[in-house]
Amino acid sequence: MFARTVTRLPKPIQGLRRASYSTSTEAIGFIGLGQMGFHMAKHLQAKSTLPFVVYDADPNAIARFTTETNARAATSPGDLASQTSVIITALPESSHVQAVYTGSTGILSGLRKDTLCIDSSTIDPSVSIDVSQRVNSAGGRAVDAPISGGIMGAQAATLTFMVGCEMEHDFGRTKEHLEKMGKNVVRCGGLGAGQAAKICNNLLLAISMIGTAEAMNLGVRLGLDPAVLASIINTSSGRCWASDTANPVPGVIESAPSTNKYRGGFKTRLMLKDLGLASNAAKDTKTPLVLGALAENIYRLMAHNPELAEQDFSSVYKWLTNSHKD
């Protein structure tokens, strides 16, 4: 995620090793070196031959990345844009995307003609479309490409990218870079289509995680070994990602956040944010969300707990076991 939660762009960072490419040079820029973005950028930088420029609101994140790679640091999003031909952004919320693109030192202030701007943030589709149209009007080529696969997918470069763009040519340019960070790159339609697909996916993910947690909790209370129950579910009709990859019961899957005290995954508060996006979209389209509304309420209750809010959303299992003790 983007390292700050404020929507106002910080002052340009001083004292960092600055990129010094000419305005005619092709280079890749990456903005947002958080839990997902850092790993994504590492894979992209390692597999690319073009110069690599990074920016984040947190100087420590930039310093860490430039120390571990031969990437250069930009002093602001606009500075990065003035020296790159491809820009990838990975930010937490709509307000961050708006600030990074349209702020006084944002990307649009330094955008070069025909620069490909790929936003991998999960944000409101209407905001995504608005920002994309601004990029296109300024001479760039905008693409929304939100991601699925979590931190584990970012680390392993197995992410799925859901792409929305105006032209097939834009998709071809985009796919070349996204394939270095993931294994599935799918064009969903025009501008905003990627965001639409992502919020539908995360709506289902939230519901399935709650269902998996309920089933596992019931099984444990009935005396079943959780590992045995998970193995049955994962070879039966109840199988899903929430069970076979990110099982919410600690110890069932070694690589799951639950086994690491629910650290290192997709935070509860961010899942609540995505459910809010789905809820807004449902209202706009007059689409009933029965289970989605229940899931949003559950994650809202969890987010009121400061500890659970910052833990992986699979901590709904912990919430269920703690909230409904005998």
Tab-separated table of C-alpha atoms in Angstrom:
chain	number	residue	atom	x	y	z
A	1	MET	CA	0.000	0.000	0.000
A	2	PHE	CA	1.026	3.631	-0.218
A	3	ALA	CA	2.930	4.407	2.925
A	4	ARG	CA	0.810	7.366	4.097
A	5	THR	CA	-2.857	7.627	4.802
A	6	VAL	CA	-3.102	11.365	4.154
A	7	THR	CA	-4.501	12.532	0.849
A	8	ARG	CA	-2.291	15.608	0.566
A	9	LEU	CA	0.909	15.019	-1.360
A	10	PRO	CA	4.048	15.453	0.737
A	11	LYS	CA	6.667	18.009	-0.134
A	12	PRO	CA	9.253	16.744	-2.626
A	13	ILE	CA	11.728	14.476	-0.851
A	14	GLN	CA	15.208	15.871	-0.470
A	15	GLY	CA	18.517	14.088	-0.129
A	16	LEU	CA	17.649	10.974	-2.143
A	17	ARG	CA	19.541	9.729	-5.171
A	18	ARG	CA	17.552	11.333	-7.987
A	19	ALA	CA	16.940	9.916	-11.440
A	20	SER	CA	18.635	11.920	-14.173
A	21	TYR	CA	17.281	10.523	-17.424
A	22	SER	CA	16.518	12.764	-20.374
A	23	THR	CA	12.919	13.391	-21.364
A	24	SER	CA	13.410	11.184	-24.465
A	25	THR	CA	14.591	8.144	-22.513
A	26	GLU	CA	12.324	5.184	-21.944
A	27	ALA	CA	12.124	4.199	-18.291
A	28	ILE	CA	9.710	2.543	-15.881
A	29	GLY	CA	8.361	4.351	-12.829
A	30	PHE	CA	6.682	2.745	-9.817
A	31	ILE	CA	4.758	4.644	-7.132
A	32	GLY	CA	3.606	2.938	-3.921
A	33	LEU	CA	6.167	0.716	-2.204
A	34	GLY	CA	3.902	-0.794	0.434
A	35	GLN	CA	3.336	-4.432	1.345
A	36	MET	CA	2.126	-5.282	-2.153
A	37	GLY	CA	3.878	-2.664	-4.219
A	38	PHE	CA	7.363	-3.337	-2.873
A	39	HIS	CA	7.323	-6.975	-4.022
A	40	MET	CA	5.654	-6.099	-7.321
A	41	ALA	CA	8.246	-3.448	-8.052
A	42	LYS	CA	11.108	-5.801	-7.143
A	43	HIS	CA	9.926	-8.383	-9.685
A	44	LEU	CA	9.311	-5.781	-12.368
A	45	GLN	CA	12.677	-4.132	-11.855
A	46	ALA	CA	14.547	-7.441	-11.855
A	47	LYS	CA	12.903	-8.649	-15.071
A	48	SER	CA	13.062	-5.370	-17.004
A	49	THR	CA	15.924	-3.928	-19.010
A	50	LEU	CA	14.762	-0.311	-18.808
A	51	PRO	CA	15.955	2.153	-16.141
A	52	PHE	CA	13.748	2.035	-13.059
A	53	VAL	CA	12.546	5.003	-10.974
A	54	VAL	CA	10.543	4.800	-7.722
A	55	TYR	CA	8.603	7.083	-5.422
A	56	ASP	CA	6.730	6.653	-2.155
A	57	ALA	CA	5.479	9.072	0.479
A	58	ASP	CA	7.752	7.276	2.966
A	59	PRO	CA	11.464	8.040	2.380
A	60	ASN	CA	12.372	4.863	4.259
A	61	ALA	CA	10.535	2.741	1.703
A	62	ILE	CA	12.392	4.473	-1.114
A	63	ALA	CA	15.727	4.091	0.665
A	64	ARG	CA	15.143	0.390	1.232
A	65	PHE	CA	14.214	-0.217	-2.403
A	66	THR	CA	17.088	1.748	-3.897
A	67	THR	CA	19.505	0.018	-1.516
A	68	GLU	CA	18.325	-3.435	-2.586
A	69	THR	CA	18.229	-2.602	-6.316
A	70	ASN	CA	19.856	-0.257	-8.816
A	71	ALA	CA	16.669	1.799	-9.070
A	72	ARG	CA	16.711	5.554	-8.769
A	73	ALA	CA	14.543	7.741	-6.537
A	74	ALA	CA	12.234	10.504	-7.735
A	75	THR	CA	11.446	13.470	-5.508
A	76	SER	CA	7.724	13.574	-6.352
A	77	PRO	CA	5.193	11.816	-8.598
A	78	GLY	CA	5.576	14.652	-11.113
A	79	ASP	CA	9.354	14.293	-11.087
A	80	LEU	CA	8.983	10.570	-11.722
A	81	ALA	CA	6.511	11.180	-14.553
A	82	SER	CA	8.847	13.630	-16.289
A	83	GLN	CA	11.468	10.906	-16.661
A	84	THR	CA	9.490	7.757	-17.428
A	85	SER	CA	7.514	6.246	-20.294
A	86	VAL	CA	5.627	3.687	-18.185
A	87	ILE	CA	4.193	4.374	-14.712
A	88	ILE	CA	2.656	1.824	-12.346
A	89	THR	CA	0.833	3.004	-9.234
A	90	ALA	CA	-0.219	0.767	-6.335
A	91	LEU	CA	-2.069	2.848	-3.737
A	92	PRO	CA	-4.587	2.138	-0.942
A	93	GLU	CA	-7.609	4.308	-1.664
A	94	SER	CA	-9.343	6.589	-4.165
A	95	SER	CA	-8.112	9.737	-2.413
A	96	HIS	CA	-4.480	8.632	-2.705
A	97	VAL	CA	-4.856	7.961	-6.422
A	98	GLN	CA	-6.452	11.350	-6.975
A	99	ALA	CA	-3.684	13.124	-5.047
A	100	VAL	CA	-0.839	11.254	-6.722
A	101	TYR	CA	-2.181	11.867	-10.208
A	102	THR	CA	-3.810	15.302	-9.970
A	103	GLY	CA	-2.043	17.014	-7.052
A	104	SER	CA	0.184	20.060	-7.539
A	105	THR	CA	3.271	17.822	-7.798
A	106	GLY	CA	1.333	14.857	-9.116
A	107	ILE	CA	1.884	12.718	-12.175
A	108	LEU	CA	-0.047	15.032	-14.492
A	109	SER	CA	2.312	17.888	-13.680
A	110	GLY	CA	5.190	16.070	-15.355
A	111	LEU	CA	3.455	13.618	-17.701
A	112	ARG	CA	5.136	12.974	-21.048
A	113	LYS	CA	3.147	12.302	-24.223
A	114	ASP	CA	2.046	8.668	-24.706
A	115	THR	CA	3.245	7.624	-21.245
A	116	LEU	CA	1.455	4.450	-20.203
A	117	CYS	CA	-0.117	4.934	-16.760
A	118	ILE	CA	-1.174	1.666	-15.122
A	119	ASP	CA	-3.065	2.021	-11.858
A	120	SER	CA	-3.148	-1.231	-9.884
A	121	SER	CA	-4.984	0.274	-6.908
A	122	THR	CA	-8.449	-0.947	-5.937
A	123	ILE	CA	-10.634	2.159	-5.936
A	124	ASP	CA	-14.097	3.397	-6.799
A	125	PRO	CA	-14.734	2.697	-10.512
A	126	SER	CA	-16.081	6.240	-11.032
A	127	VAL	CA	-12.891	7.759	-9.583
A	128	SER	CA	-10.791	5.410	-11.704
A	129	ILE	CA	-12.611	6.468	-14.866
A	130	ASP	CA	-12.269	10.166	-14.000
A	131	VAL	CA	-8.520	9.933	-13.327
A	132	SER	CA	-8.017	7.814	-16.452
A	133	GLN	CA	-9.820	10.367	-18.599
A	134	ARG	CA	-7.629	13.123	-17.166
A	135	VAL	CA	-4.524	11.116	-18.033
A	136	ASN	CA	-5.740	10.536	-21.588
A	137	SER	CA	-6.679	14.200	-22.003
A	138	ALA	CA	-3.160	15.169	-20.905
A	139	GLY	CA	-1.644	13.000	-23.643
A	140	GLY	CA	-1.002	9.811	-21.683
A	141	ARG	CA	-2.551	6.364	-22.018
A	142	ALA	CA	-4.487	5.257	-18.933
A	143	VAL	CA	-5.151	1.689	-17.824
A	144	ASP	CA	-6.820	0.423	-14.652
A	145	ALA	CA	-5.375	-2.916	-13.594
A	146	PRO	CA	-6.304	-3.862	-10.009
A	147	ILE	CA	-4.792	-7.024	-8.645
A	148	SER	CA	-5.824	-10.196	-6.879
A	149	GLY	CA	-3.599	-12.670	-5.088
A	150	GLY	CA	-2.561	-10.815	-1.951
A	151	ILE	CA	0.907	-10.402	-0.530
A	152	MET	CA	1.680	-14.057	-1.151
A	153	GLY	CA	0.903	-13.545	-4.830
A	154	ALA	CA	2.984	-10.380	-4.959
A	155	GLN	CA	5.942	-12.182	-3.412
A	156	ALA	CA	5.667	-15.127	-5.818
A	157	ALA	CA	4.757	-13.030	-8.896
A	158	THR	CA	1.544	-15.036	-9.328
A	159	LEU	CA	-0.912	-12.140	-9.210
A	160	THR	CA	-3.979	-11.793	-11.409
A	161	PHE	CA	-4.439	-8.413	-13.081
A	162	MET	CA	-7.903	-7.290	-14.184
A	163	VAL	CA	-7.406	-4.719	-16.922
A	164	GLY	CA	-9.646	-1.947	-18.198
A	165	CYS	CA	-8.484	0.215	-21.121
A	166	GLU	CA	-9.732	1.983	-24.225
A	167	MET	CA	-7.650	0.318	-26.921
A	168	GLU	CA	-6.270	-3.140	-27.605
A	169	HIS	CA	-2.881	-1.553	-28.231
A	170	ASP	CA	-2.901	-0.196	-24.674
A	171	PHE	CA	-3.597	-3.697	-23.389
A	172	GLY	CA	-0.691	-5.112	-25.364
A	173	ARG	CA	1.715	-2.545	-23.908
A	174	THR	CA	0.334	-3.147	-20.435
A	175	LYS	CA	0.496	-6.931	-20.577
A	176	GLU	CA	4.201	-6.834	-21.368
A	177	HIS	CA	4.887	-5.298	-17.958
A	178	LEU	CA	2.203	-6.958	-15.856
A	179	GLU	CA	3.332	-10.443	-16.871
A	180	LYS	CA	6.562	-9.757	-15.016
A	181	MET	CA	4.576	-9.403	-11.768
A	182	GLY	CA	1.796	-11.948	-12.220
A	183	LYS	CA	0.640	-15.027	-14.077
A	184	ASN	CA	-2.821	-13.923	-15.262
A	185	VAL	CA	-3.484	-10.697	-17.162
A	186	VAL	CA	-7.077	-10.387	-18.363
A	187	ARG	CA	-8.707	-7.544	-20.277
A	188	CYS	CA	-12.149	-6.995	-18.747
A	189	GLY	CA	-13.341	-4.195	-21.024
A	190	GLY	CA	-13.056	-0.418	-21.259
A	191	LEU	CA	-11.866	2.097	-18.669
A	192	GLY	CA	-13.106	1.114	-15.202
A	193	ALA	CA	-13.849	-2.486	-16.150
A	194	GLY	CA	-10.847	-3.763	-14.229
A	195	GLN	CA	-12.060	-2.009	-11.091
A	196	ALA	CA	-15.548	-3.437	-11.569
A	197	ALA	CA	-14.166	-6.972	-11.831
A	198	LYS	CA	-11.974	-6.478	-8.777
A	199	ILE	CA	-14.731	-5.319	-6.436
A	200	CYS	CA	-16.902	-8.248	-7.549
A	201	ASN	CA	-14.028	-10.622	-6.818
A	202	ASN	CA	-13.365	-9.149	-3.385
A	203	LEU	CA	-17.057	-9.187	-2.534
A	204	LEU	CA	-17.067	-12.940	-3.127
A	205	LEU	CA	-13.739	-13.337	-1.313
A	206	ALA	CA	-15.061	-11.647	1.825
A	207	ILE	CA	-18.184	-13.805	1.837
A	208	SER	CA	-16.253	-17.036	1.213
A	209	MET	CA	-13.731	-16.258	3.963
A	210	ILE	CA	-16.528	-15.795	6.479
A	211	GLY	CA	-18.141	-19.038	5.317
A	212	THR	CA	-14.832	-20.893	5.565
A	213	ALA	CA	-14.219	-19.513	9.056
A	214	GLU	CA	-17.715	-20.539	10.197
A	215	ALA	CA	-17.319	-24.054	8.797
A	216	MET	CA	-13.873	-24.511	10.344
A	217	ASN	CA	-15.060	-23.164	13.694
A	218	LEU	CA	-18.031	-25.534	13.701
A	219	GLY	CA	-15.835	-28.482	12.787
A	220	VAL	CA	-13.370	-27.735	15.569
A	221	ARG	CA	-16.223	-27.472	18.095
A	222	LEU	CA	-17.496	-30.824	16.871
A	223	GLY	CA	-14.108	-32.323	17.696
A	224	LEU	CA	-12.567	-32.449	14.235
A	225	ASP	CA	-8.881	-31.886	13.636
A	226	PRO	CA	-8.799	-28.615	11.617
A	227	ALA	CA	-6.086	-29.969	9.292
A	228	VAL	CA	-8.173	-33.043	8.537
A	229	LEU	CA	-11.304	-30.968	7.975
A	230	ALA	CA	-9.412	-28.592	5.671
A	231	SER	CA	-8.039	-31.506	3.650
A	232	ILE	CA	-11.571	-32.827	3.171
A	233	ILE	CA	-12.945	-29.433	2.156
A	234	ASN	CA	-10.042	-28.865	-0.220
A	235	THR	CA	-10.769	-32.098	-2.097
A	236	SER	CA	-14.545	-31.680	-2.005
A	237	SER	CA	-17.213	-29.302	-3.273
A	238	GLY	CA	-16.530	-26.722	-0.548
A	239	ARG	CA	-13.061	-25.999	-1.881
A	240	CYS	CA	-12.157	-22.313	-2.309
A	241	TRP	CA	-9.140	-20.010	-2.064
A	242	ALA	CA	-10.102	-19.056	1.481
A	243	SER	CA	-9.701	-22.683	2.470
A	244	ASP	CA	-6.926	-24.145	0.314
A	245	THR	CA	-4.562	-21.133	0.209
A	246	ALA	CA	-5.397	-18.755	3.057
A	247	ASN	CA	-7.125	-21.039	5.546
A	248	PRO	CA	-8.151	-18.908	8.545
A	249	VAL	CA	-7.213	-21.506	11.188
A	250	PRO	CA	-3.638	-21.087	12.466
A	251	GLY	CA	-1.349	-23.990	11.628
A	252	VAL	CA	-3.452	-25.526	8.861
A	253	ILE	CA	-1.464	-23.923	6.025
A	254	GLU	CA	2.089	-22.892	6.818
A	255	SER	CA	2.196	-19.974	4.377
A	256	ALA	CA	-1.202	-18.532	5.342
A	257	PRO	CA	-1.328	-15.266	7.331
A	258	SER	CA	-3.286	-17.052	10.076
A	259	THR	CA	-0.227	-19.176	10.861
A	260	ASN	CA	1.814	-15.981	11.169
A	261	LYS	CA	-0.507	-14.462	13.782
A	262	TYR	CA	-2.613	-13.006	10.946
A	263	ARG	CA	0.259	-10.780	9.843
A	264	GLY	CA	1.406	-10.080	6.306
A	265	GLY	CA	-1.891	-10.428	4.473
A	266	PHE	CA	-4.783	-8.251	3.317
A	267	LYS	CA	-5.815	-6.102	6.255
A	268	THR	CA	-9.347	-6.190	7.617
A	269	ARG	CA	-9.760	-2.436	7.244
A	270	LEU	CA	-8.856	-2.688	3.550
A	271	MET	CA	-11.366	-5.478	3.010
A	272	LEU	CA	-13.968	-3.243	4.643
A	273	LYS	CA	-12.962	-0.498	2.222
A	274	ASP	CA	-13.449	-2.810	-0.756
A	275	LEU	CA	-16.815	-3.965	0.540
A	276	GLY	CA	-17.790	-0.316	0.787
A	277	LEU	CA	-16.869	0.094	-2.893
A	278	ALA	CA	-19.025	-2.914	-3.765
A	279	SER	CA	-21.883	-1.519	-1.683
A	280	ASN	CA	-21.678	1.848	-3.456
A	281	ALA	CA	-21.633	0.157	-6.852
A	282	ALA	CA	-24.633	-1.944	-5.870
A	283	LYS	CA	-26.581	1.156	-4.878
A	284	ASP	CA	-25.689	2.890	-8.144
A	285	THR	CA	-26.861	-0.108	-10.172
A	286	LYS	CA	-29.786	-1.031	-7.913
A	287	THR	CA	-28.279	-4.475	-7.313
A	288	PRO	CA	-29.277	-6.368	-4.139
A	289	LEU	CA	-26.384	-7.459	-1.908
A	290	VAL	CA	-27.781	-9.741	0.779
A	291	LEU	CA	-24.711	-11.690	1.856
A	292	GLY	CA	-22.503	-8.759	0.863
A	293	ALA	CA	-24.273	-6.477	3.316
A	294	LEU	CA	-23.858	-9.037	6.089
A	295	ALA	CA	-20.172	-9.417	5.265
A	296	GLU	CA	-19.686	-5.659	5.315
A	297	ASN	CA	-21.310	-5.427	8.746
A	298	ILE	CA	-19.100	-8.198	10.104
A	299	TYR	CA	-15.918	-6.564	8.843
A	300	ARG	CA	-17.085	-3.204	10.123
A	301	LEU	CA	-17.456	-4.701	13.597
A	302	MET	CA	-14.002	-6.238	13.290
A	303	ALA	CA	-12.481	-2.955	12.131
A	304	HIS	CA	-13.635	-1.301	15.352
A	305	ASN	CA	-11.053	-3.491	17.088
A	306	PRO	CA	-7.645	-1.818	16.503
A	307	GLU	CA	-5.838	-5.166	16.536
A	308	LEU	CA	-8.162	-6.948	14.129
A	309	ALA	CA	-8.341	-3.919	11.844
A	310	GLU	CA	-4.619	-4.247	11.063
A	311	GLN	CA	-4.596	-8.035	10.803
A	312	ASP	CA	-5.342	-10.138	7.749
A	313	PHE	CA	-9.059	-10.373	7.012
A	314	SER	CA	-8.945	-14.130	7.724
A	315	SER	CA	-8.844	-13.062	11.384
A	316	VAL	CA	-12.631	-13.261	11.085
A	317	TYR	CA	-12.029	-16.794	12.400
A	318	LYS	CA	-10.503	-15.352	15.560
A	319	TRP	CA	-13.369	-12.875	15.818
A	320	LEU	CA	-15.922	-15.683	15.537
A	321	THR	CA	-14.245	-17.880	18.147
A	322	ASN	CA	-13.725	-15.010	20.578
A	323	SER	CA	-17.153	-13.434	20.102
A	324	HIS	CA	-19.172	-16.616	20.501
A	325	LYS	CA	-17.579	-18.512	23.336
A	326	ASP	CA	-19.683	-20.719	25.539
